[in-house]
Coordinates of C-alpha atoms and ligand atoms in Angstrom, one line a residue:
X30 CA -11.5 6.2 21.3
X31 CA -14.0 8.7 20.0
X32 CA -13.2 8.4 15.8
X33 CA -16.1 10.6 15.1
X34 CA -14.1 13.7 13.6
X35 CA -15.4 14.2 10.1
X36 CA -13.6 12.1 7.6
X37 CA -12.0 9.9 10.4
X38 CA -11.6 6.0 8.8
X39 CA -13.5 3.8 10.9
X40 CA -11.9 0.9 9.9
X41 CA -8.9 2.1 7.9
X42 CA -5.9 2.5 10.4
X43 CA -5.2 6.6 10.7
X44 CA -2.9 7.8 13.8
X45 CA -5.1 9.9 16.3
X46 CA -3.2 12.9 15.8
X47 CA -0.1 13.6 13.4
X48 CA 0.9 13.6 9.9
X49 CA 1.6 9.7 8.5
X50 CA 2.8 8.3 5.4
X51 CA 4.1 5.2 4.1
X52 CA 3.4 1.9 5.7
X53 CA 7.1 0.4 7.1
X54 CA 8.5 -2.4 9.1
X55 CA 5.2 -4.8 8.8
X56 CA 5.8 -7.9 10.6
X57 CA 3.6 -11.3 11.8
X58 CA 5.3 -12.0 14.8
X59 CA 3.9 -14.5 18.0
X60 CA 0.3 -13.9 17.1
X61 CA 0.8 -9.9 16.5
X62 CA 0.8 -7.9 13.3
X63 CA 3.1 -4.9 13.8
X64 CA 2.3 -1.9 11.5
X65 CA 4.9 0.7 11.8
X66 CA 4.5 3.8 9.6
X67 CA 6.0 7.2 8.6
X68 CA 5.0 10.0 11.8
X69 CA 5.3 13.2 12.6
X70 CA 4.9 13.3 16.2
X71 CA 4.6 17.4 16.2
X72 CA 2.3 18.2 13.2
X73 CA 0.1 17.3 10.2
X74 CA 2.4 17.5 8.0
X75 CA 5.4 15.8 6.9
X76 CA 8.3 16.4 9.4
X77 CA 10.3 15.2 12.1
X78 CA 10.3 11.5 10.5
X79 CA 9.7 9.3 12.9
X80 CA 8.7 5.5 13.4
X81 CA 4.5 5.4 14.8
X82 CA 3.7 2.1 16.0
X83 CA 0.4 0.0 16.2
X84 CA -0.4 -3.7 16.8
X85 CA -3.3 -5.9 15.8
X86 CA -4.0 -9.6 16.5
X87 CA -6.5 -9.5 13.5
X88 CA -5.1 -7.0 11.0
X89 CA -8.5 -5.0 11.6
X90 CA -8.6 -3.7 14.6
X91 CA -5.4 -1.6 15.7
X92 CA -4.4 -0.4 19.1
X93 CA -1.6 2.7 18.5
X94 CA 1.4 2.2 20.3
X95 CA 4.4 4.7 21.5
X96 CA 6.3 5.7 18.8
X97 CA 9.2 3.5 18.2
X98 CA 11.3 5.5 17.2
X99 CA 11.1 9.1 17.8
X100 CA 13.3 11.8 15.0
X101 CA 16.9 11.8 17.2
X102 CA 17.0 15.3 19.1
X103 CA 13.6 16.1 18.6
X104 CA 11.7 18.9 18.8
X105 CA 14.0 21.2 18.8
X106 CA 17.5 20.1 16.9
X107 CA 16.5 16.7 14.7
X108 CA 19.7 15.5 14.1
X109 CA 18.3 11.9 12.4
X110 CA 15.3 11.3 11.2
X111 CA 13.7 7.1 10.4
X112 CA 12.5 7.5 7.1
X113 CA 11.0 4.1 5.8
X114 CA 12.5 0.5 6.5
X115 CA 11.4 -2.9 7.4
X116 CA 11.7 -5.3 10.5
X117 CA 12.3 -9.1 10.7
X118 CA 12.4 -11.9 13.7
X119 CA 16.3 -12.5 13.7
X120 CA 14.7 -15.8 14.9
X121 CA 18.5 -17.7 14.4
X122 CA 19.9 -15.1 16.4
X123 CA 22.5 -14.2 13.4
X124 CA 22.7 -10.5 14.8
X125 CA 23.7 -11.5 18.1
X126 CA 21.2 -9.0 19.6
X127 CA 19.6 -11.6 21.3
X128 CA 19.7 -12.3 24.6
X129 CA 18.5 -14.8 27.1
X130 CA 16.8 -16.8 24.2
X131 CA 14.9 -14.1 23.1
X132 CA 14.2 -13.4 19.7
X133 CA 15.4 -10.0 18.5
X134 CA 12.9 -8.6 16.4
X135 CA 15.7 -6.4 14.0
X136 CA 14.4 -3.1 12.1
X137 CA 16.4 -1.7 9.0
X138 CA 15.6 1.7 8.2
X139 CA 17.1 4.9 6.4
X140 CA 18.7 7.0 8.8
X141 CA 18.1 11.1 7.3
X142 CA 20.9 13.3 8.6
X143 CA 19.8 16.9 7.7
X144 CA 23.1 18.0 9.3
X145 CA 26.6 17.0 8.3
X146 CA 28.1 14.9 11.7
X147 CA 30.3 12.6 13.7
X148 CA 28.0 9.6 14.2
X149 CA 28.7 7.8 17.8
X150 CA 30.0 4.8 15.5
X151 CA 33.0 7.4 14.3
X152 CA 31.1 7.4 10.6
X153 CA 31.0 10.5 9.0
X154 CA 28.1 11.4 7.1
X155 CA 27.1 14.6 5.3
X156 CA 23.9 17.0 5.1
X157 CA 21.2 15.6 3.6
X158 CA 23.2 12.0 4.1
X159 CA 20.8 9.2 3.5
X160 CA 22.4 5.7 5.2
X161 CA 20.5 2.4 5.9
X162 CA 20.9 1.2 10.0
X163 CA 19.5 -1.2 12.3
X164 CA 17.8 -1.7 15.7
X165 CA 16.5 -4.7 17.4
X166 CA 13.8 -5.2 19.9
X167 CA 13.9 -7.7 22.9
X168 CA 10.2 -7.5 24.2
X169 CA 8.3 -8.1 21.1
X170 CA 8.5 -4.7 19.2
X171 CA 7.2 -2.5 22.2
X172 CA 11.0 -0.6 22.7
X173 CA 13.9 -0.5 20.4
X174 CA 17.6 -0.2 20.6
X175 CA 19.5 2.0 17.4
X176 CA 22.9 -0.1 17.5
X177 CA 24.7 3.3 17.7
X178 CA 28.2 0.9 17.5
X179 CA 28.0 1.0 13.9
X180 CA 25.3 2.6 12.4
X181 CA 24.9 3.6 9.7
X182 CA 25.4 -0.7 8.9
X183 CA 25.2 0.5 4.9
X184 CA 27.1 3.9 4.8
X185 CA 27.3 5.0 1.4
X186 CA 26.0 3.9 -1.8
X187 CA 28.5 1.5 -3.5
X188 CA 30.9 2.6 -6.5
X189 CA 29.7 4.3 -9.1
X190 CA 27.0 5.4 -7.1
X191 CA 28.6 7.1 -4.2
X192 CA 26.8 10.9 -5.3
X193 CA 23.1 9.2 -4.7
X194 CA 23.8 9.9 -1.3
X195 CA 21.2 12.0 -0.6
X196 CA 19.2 9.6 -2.4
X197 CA 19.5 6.2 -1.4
X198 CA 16.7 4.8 0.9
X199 CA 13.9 2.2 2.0
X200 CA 15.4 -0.8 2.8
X201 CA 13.4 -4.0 2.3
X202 CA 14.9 -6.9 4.4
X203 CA 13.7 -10.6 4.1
X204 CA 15.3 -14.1 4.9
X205 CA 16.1 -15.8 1.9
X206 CA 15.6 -19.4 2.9
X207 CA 17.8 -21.2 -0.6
X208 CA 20.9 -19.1 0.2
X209 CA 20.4 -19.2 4.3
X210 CA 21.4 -15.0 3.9
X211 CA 19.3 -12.1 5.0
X212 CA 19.0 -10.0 1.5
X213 CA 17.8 -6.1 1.1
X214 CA 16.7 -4.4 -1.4
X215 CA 16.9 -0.3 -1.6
X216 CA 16.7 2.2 -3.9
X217 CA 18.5 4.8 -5.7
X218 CA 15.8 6.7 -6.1
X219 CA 16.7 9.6 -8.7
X220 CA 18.7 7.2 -11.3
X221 CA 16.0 4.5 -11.0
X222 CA 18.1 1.9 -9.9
X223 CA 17.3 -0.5 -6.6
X224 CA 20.4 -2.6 -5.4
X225 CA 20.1 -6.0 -3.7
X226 CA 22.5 -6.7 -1.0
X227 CA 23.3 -9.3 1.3
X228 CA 24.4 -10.5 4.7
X229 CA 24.9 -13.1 7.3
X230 CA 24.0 -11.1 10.2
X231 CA 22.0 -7.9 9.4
X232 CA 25.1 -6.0 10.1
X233 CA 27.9 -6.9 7.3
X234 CA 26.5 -5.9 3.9
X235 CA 27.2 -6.4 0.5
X236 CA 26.0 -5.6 -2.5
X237 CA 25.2 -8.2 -5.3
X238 CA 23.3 -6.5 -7.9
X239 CA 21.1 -4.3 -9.3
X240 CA 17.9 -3.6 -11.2
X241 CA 16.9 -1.2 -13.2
X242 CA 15.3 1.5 -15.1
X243 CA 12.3 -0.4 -16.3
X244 CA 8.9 0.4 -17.5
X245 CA 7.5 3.3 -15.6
X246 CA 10.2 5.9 -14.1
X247 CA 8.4 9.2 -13.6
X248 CA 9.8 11.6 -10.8
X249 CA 11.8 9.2 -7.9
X250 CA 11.7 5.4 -7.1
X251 CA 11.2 4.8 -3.3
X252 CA 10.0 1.8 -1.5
X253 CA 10.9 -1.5 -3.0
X254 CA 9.2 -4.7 -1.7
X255 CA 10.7 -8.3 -3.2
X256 CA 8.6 -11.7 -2.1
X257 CA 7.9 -14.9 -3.5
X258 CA 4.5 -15.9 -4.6
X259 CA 3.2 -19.3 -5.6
X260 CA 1.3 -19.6 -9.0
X261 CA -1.7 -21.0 -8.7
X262 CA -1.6 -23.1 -12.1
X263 CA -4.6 -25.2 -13.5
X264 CA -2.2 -28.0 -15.0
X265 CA -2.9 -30.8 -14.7
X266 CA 0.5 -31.9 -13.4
X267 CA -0.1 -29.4 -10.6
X268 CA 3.6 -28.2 -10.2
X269 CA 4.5 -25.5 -7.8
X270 CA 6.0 -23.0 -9.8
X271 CA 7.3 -19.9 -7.6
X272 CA 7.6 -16.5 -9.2
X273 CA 9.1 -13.7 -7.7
X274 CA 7.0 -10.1 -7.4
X275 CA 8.9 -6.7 -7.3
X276 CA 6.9 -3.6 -6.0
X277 CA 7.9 0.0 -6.0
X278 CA 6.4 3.5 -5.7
X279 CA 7.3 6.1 -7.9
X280 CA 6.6 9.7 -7.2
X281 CA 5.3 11.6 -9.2
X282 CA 4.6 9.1 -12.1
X283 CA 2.0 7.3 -11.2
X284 CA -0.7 5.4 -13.8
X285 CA -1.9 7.4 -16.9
X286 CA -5.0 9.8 -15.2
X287 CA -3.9 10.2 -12.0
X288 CA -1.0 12.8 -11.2
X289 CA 1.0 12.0 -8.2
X290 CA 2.3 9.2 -6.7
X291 CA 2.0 5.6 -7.6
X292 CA 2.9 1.8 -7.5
X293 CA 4.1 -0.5 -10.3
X294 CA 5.2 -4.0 -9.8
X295 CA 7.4 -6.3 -11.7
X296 CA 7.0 -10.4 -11.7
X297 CA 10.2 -12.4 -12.3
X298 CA 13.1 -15.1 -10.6
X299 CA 15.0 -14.2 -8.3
X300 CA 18.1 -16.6 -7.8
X301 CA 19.4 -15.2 -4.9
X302 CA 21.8 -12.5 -6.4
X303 CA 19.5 -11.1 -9.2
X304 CA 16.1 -10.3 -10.1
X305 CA 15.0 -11.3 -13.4
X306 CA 11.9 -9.9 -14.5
X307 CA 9.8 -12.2 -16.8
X308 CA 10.0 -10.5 -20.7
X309 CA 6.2 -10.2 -20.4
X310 CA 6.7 -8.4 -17.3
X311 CA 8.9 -5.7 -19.1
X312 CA 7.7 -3.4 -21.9
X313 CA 9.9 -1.6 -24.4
X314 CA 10.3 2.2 -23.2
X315 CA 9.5 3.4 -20.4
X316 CA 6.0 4.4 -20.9
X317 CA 3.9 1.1 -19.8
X318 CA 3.9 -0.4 -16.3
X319 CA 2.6 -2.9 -14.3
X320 CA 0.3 -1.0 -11.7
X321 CA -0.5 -2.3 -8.8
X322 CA -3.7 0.2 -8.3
X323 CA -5.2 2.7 -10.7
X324 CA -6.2 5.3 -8.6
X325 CA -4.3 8.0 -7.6
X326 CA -4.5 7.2 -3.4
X327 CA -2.1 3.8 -3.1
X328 CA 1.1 4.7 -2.2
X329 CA 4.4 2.7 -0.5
X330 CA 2.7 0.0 -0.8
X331 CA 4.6 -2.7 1.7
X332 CA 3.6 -6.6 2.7
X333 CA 4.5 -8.1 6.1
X334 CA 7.3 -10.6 6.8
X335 CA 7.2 -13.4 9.3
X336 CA 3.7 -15.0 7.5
X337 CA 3.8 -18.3 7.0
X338 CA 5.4 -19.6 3.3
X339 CA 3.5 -18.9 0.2
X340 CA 1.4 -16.2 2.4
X341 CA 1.1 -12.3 1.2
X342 CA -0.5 -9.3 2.8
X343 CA 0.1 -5.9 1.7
X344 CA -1.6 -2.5 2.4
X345 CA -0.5 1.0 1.5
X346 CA -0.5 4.5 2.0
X347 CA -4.0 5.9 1.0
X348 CA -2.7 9.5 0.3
X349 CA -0.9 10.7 -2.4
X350 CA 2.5 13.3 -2.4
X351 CA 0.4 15.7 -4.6
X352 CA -1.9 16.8 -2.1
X353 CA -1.3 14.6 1.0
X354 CA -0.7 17.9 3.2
X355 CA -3.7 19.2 1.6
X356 CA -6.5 17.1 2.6
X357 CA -9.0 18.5 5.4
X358 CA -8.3 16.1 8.1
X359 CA -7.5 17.6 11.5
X360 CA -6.4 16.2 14.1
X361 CA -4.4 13.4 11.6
X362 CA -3.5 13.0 8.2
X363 CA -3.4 9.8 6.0
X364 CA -4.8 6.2 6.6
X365 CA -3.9 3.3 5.5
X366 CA -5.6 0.8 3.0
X367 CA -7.4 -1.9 3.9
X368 CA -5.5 -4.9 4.2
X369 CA -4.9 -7.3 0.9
X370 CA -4.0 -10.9 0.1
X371 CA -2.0 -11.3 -3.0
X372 CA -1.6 -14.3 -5.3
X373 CA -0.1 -14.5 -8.6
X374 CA -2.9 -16.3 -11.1
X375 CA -3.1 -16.3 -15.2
X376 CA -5.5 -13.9 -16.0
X377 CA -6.0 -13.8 -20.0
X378 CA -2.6 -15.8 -20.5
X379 CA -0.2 -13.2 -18.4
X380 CA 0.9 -14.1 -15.1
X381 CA -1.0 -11.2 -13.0
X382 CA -0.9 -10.3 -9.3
X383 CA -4.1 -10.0 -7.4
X384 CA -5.2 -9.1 -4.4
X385 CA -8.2 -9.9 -2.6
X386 CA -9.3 -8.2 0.6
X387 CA -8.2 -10.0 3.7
X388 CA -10.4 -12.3 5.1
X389 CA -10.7 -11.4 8.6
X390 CA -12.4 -7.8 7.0
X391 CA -15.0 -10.6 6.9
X392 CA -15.5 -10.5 11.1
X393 CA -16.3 -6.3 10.8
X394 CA -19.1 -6.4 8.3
X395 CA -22.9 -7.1 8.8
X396 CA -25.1 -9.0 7.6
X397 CA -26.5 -7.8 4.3
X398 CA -28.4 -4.8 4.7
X399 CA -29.1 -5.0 1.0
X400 CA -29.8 -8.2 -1.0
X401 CA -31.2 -7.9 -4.3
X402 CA -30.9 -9.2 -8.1
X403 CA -32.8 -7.7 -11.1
X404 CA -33.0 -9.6 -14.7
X405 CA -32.6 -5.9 -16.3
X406 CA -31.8 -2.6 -14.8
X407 CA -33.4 0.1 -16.9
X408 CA -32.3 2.8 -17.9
X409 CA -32.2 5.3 -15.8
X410 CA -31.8 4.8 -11.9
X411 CA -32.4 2.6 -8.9
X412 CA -32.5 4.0 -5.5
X413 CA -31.1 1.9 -3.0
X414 CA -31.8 4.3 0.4
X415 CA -29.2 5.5 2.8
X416 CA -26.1 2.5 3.0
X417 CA -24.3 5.3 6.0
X418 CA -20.8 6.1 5.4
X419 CA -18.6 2.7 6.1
X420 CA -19.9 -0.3 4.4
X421 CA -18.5 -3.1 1.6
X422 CA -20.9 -3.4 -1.9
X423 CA -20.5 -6.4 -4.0
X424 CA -21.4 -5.8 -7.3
X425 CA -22.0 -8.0 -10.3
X426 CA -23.9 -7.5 -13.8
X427 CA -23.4 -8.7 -17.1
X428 CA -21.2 -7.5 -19.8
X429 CA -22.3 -6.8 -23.0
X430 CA -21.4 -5.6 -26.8
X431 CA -23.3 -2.5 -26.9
X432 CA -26.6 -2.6 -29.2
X433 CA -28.9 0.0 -29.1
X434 CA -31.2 -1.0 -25.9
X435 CA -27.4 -1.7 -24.1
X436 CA -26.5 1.2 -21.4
X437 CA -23.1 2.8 -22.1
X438 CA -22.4 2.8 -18.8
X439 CA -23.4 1.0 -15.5
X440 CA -22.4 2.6 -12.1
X441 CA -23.3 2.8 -8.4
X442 CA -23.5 6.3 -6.9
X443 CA -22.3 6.1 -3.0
X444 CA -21.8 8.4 -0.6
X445 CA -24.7 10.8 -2.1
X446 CA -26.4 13.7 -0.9
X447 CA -30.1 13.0 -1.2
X448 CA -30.4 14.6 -4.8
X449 CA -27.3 12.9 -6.0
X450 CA -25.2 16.6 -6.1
X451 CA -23.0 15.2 -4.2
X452 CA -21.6 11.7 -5.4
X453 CA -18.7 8.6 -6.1
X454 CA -19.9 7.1 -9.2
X455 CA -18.2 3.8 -9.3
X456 CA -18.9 1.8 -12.3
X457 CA -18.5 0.0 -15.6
X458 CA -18.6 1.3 -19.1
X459 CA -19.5 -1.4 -21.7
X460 CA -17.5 0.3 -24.3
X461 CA -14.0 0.6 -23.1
X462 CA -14.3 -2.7 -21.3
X463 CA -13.0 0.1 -18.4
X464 CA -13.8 0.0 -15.0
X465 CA -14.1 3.6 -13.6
X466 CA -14.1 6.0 -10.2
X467 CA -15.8 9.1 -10.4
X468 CA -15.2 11.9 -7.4
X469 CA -15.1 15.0 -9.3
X470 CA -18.4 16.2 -7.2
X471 CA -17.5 13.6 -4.4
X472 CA -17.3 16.0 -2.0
X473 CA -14.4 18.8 -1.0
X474 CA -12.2 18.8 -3.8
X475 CA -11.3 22.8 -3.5
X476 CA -7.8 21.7 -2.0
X477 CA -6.3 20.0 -5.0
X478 CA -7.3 21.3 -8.5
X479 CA -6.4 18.1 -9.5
X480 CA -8.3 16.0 -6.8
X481 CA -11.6 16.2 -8.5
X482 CA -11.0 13.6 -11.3
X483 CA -11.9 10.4 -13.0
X484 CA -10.0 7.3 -12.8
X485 CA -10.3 4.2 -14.8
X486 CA -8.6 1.0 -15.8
X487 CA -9.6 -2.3 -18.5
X488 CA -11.0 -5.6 -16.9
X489 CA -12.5 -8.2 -18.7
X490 CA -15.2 -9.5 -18.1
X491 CA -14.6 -13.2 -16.2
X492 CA -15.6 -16.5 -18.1
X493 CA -19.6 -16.3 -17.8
X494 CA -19.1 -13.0 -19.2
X495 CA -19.6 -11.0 -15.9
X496 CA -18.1 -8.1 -14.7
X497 CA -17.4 -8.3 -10.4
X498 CA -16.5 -5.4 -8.1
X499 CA -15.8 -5.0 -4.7
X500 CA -16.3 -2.1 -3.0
X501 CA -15.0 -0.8 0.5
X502 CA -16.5 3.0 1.5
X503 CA -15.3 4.3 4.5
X504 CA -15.6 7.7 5.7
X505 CA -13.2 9.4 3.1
X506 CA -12.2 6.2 1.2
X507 CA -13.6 4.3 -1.8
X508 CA -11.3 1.0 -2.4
X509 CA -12.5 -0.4 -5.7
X510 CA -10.9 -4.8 -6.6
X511 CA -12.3 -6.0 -9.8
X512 CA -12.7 -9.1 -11.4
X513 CA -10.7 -11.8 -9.0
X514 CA -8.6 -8.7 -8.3
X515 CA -6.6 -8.3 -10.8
X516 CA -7.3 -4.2 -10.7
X517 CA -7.6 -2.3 -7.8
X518 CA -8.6 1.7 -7.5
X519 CA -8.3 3.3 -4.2
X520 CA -9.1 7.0 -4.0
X521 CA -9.8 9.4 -1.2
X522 CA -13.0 10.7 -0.9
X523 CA -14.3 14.1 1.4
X524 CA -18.1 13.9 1.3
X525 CA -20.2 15.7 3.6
X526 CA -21.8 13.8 6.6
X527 CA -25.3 13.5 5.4
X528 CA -24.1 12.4 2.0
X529 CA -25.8 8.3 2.5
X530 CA -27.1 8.1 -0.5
X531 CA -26.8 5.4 -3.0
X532 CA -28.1 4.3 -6.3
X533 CA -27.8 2.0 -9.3
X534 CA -27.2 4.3 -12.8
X535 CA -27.9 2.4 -15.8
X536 CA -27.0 5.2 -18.5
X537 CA -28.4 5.2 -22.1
X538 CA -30.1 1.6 -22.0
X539 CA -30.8 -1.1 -19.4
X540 CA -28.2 -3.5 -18.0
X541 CA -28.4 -7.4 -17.5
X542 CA -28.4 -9.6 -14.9
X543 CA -27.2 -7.6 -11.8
X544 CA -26.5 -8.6 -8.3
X545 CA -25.8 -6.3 -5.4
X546 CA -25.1 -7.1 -1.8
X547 CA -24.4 -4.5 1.0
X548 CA -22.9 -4.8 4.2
X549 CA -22.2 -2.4 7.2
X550 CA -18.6 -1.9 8.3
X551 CA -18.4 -1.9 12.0
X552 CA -16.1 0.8 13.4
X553 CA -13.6 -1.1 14.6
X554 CA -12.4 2.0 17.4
X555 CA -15.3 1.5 19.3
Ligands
FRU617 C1 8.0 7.6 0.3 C2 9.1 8.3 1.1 C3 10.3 7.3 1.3 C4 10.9 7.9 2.5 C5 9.8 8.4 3.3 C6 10.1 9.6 4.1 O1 6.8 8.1 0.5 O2 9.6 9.4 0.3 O3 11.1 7.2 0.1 O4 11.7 7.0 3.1 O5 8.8 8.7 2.4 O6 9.1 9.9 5.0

């Protein structure tokens, strides 16, 4: 593959031509990671909904498959479109779709009808319908079959609810091992709500319960995602204590600065029937969230199924609904973030979900091309040369209370033009405890008014009072994880091509103790 358009990810998964959006049906199956995703097969822009396919044995490099499942009727008279869903290995064989003793791997999507119609199954549905259905897969995810005998499986939202039609969507399918049933989770996007069903088979379903409004509910809720997680705990009786984690995307709504689409998360028990969230998991309003990212490019966020117990990987959606159909990007739209393990840890006394970047990223980067440590950074700057466009910083300097010979503000400039016009600032600013990501001159911004912003959340500093990022540049992508990774900011980025350039900022006073180490990022295309 030739991946040298400008902007193109080089190891970020983007589709080589076509619009894409949210991340759907991720599942670890027989030694392959399956990424499905939101596709327009005929434009970049969002249309003819349709299921992309790719495959990975390392969850870094990705090899596009044929779509899997392509809008019904299209180009010329969609009659259903695969909005976002999830897959599972039926490995029991409840469905029945299996044949031969071969696993059916079973996908449960939203099924869009823009017209009203007579479905093969004899269901009627109406414009605009939204309806949850299934398909299985007998060689390992490469073709699919829609079981057109009864879809849609879940036809209409359940009483009281039945006018969300047109807004009822994303199923998020699992195993739940206690109750030996197969649970979803969807939303009801424009009341807030999501409703946890159940089944035996994947094709009988009832519902059980429901969640919801809580803490943030700007604009729509889509895309729910429910797993266990253990706690890692320090006591001393080492019990395994498993919490239960909640994710959703909101759009727009998403975390104060950014405008757009985002992703909160709730931690809390789920017995099966219910989710509980924890009461410090829940504020009072509806104005504070749990955010799962700060910046304003992490959306649909959605973790794979079939990984072994205790195991979490999510990634997301590194656009944003604002100006996803904006961004200069041609022949493609949209990548994807770079893959994440989450845990659930105590981090200053809450229970907090991190994520860490997935180890096998490890196998891509270089050795250090930059290795260094200073006692004091003074003020002013420290040039560290051209670092390219794809490579991972780790970053690590010493908090302070500010005095007078303290900087305000610590930062790395990336992706720079050689006089620093042109520049991410990434950084630190001692006063609000707040790390921050800078791209209002990172490039082209022209497309968005509101693209060309700053975004920032609070991290501590950890226990030997240091303040730790991680930093993953691609060629329009900064990913920022703090601390152990309990904050993330992800944020496009549209530099020019000669824009290298990076340097150390220590702004109004010097800055202790700092540590930086570069690597390349191999393109992972090539
Ligand atoms: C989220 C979303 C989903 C929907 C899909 C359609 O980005 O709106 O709720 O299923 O995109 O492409």
């Amino acid at each position: 593959l030739n991946y040298t358009e400008p902007y193109r990810p080089q190891y970020h998964f983007s589709p080589n031509k076509g619009w894409m959006n949210d991340p759907t049906g991720l599942l670890y199956h027989d030694g392959t990671y399956h990424l499905f995703f939101q596709y327009n097969p005929g434009g970049i822009e969002w249309g003819n909904m349709s299921w992309g396919h790719a495959t990975s044995e390392d969850l870094t490099h990705w090899e596009e498959q044929p779509v899997a499942f392509l809008a019904r009727g299209y180009p010329n008279n969609v009659t259903e479109m695969f909005f976002t869903g999830s897959a599972v290995a039926d490995v029991n064989n409840t469905s029945g779709f299996g044949v031969d003793g071969k696993i059916p791997l079973v996908a449960m999507y939203t099924s869009m009808y823009p017209l009203s119609q007579t479905l093969p199954s004899g269901k009627e549905v109406l414009a605009e319908q939204q309806s949850q259905s299934i398909a299985y897969s007998l060689d390992n995810g490469k073709t699919w079959t829609t079981y057109d005998a009864a879809n849609p499986v879940i036809h209409n939202p359940p009483t009281p609810y039945e006018m969300e039609y047109e807004n009822f969507r994303d199923p998020f399918v699992f195993w739940h091992g206690e109750t030996q049933k197969w649970i979803a989770v969807t939303a009801l996007s424009k009341i807030y709500k999501l409703l946890i069903w159940t089944s035996t088979n994947l094709k009988d379903w009832s519902v059980l319960s429901e969640f919801g409004p809580k803490n943030a509910v700007g604009g729509v809720w889509e895309c729910p995602n429910l797993f266990p997680l253990p706690l890692s705990s320090n006591d001393s009786d080492n019990k395994q204590i498993t919490k239960w984690v909640m994710v959703l995307g909101l759009n727009p709504g998403g975390p104060p600065g950014t405008i757009g689409s985002g992703t909160q998360y709730f931690i809390g028990d789920f017995d099966g029937t219910t989710f509980t969230p924890d009461s410090g998991s829940v504020y009072p309003g509806n104005e504070t969230a749990n955010w799962l990212d700060w910046g304003p490019d992490f959306y649909a966020a959605a973790s794979f199924n079939g990984l072994p117990a205790g195991e979490r990987v999510n990634l997301a959606w590194m656009n944003n609904w604002q100006y996803g159909a904006a961004i200069p990007t041609d022949p493609w739209r949209s990548a994807m973030s770079i893959p994440r393990r989450l845990s659930l840890e105590m981090v200053n006394e809450k229970v907090t979900l991190l994520q860490r970047p997935h180890e096998n990223l490890q196998s891509i980067m270089g050795h250090s091309d930059v290795s260094h440590s200073w006692n004091t950074v003074s003020e002013g700057s420290v040039d560290l040369g051209s670092l390219g466009k794809a490579f991972h910083v780790s970053l690590s300097f010493a908090d302070h209370d500010s005095d007078s010979s303290r900087a305000s503000e610590f930062a790395i400039a990336v992706r720079g033009s050689f006089d620093f016009e042109q520049q991410t600032l990434v950084g630190y600013n001692f006063t609000s405890k707040e790390v921050f990501v800078d791209r209002r001159v990172s490039g082209d911004v022209a497309f968005d008014g509101t693209f060309g912003s700053i975004y920032h959340t609070a991290l501590a500093a950890d226990c030997d009072g240091r303040v730790d990022l991680r930093i993953f540049v691609d060629w329009s992508s900064v990913e920022v994880l703090g601390g152990k990774g309990e904050v993330s900011l992800t944020s496009q980025i549209f530099p020019d091509g000669d824009s290298t350039h990076a340097r150390l900022v220590s702004v109004e006073g010097s800055t202790g103790d700092v540590d930086i180490r570069v690597n390349g990022v191999a393109s992972v295309w090539e």
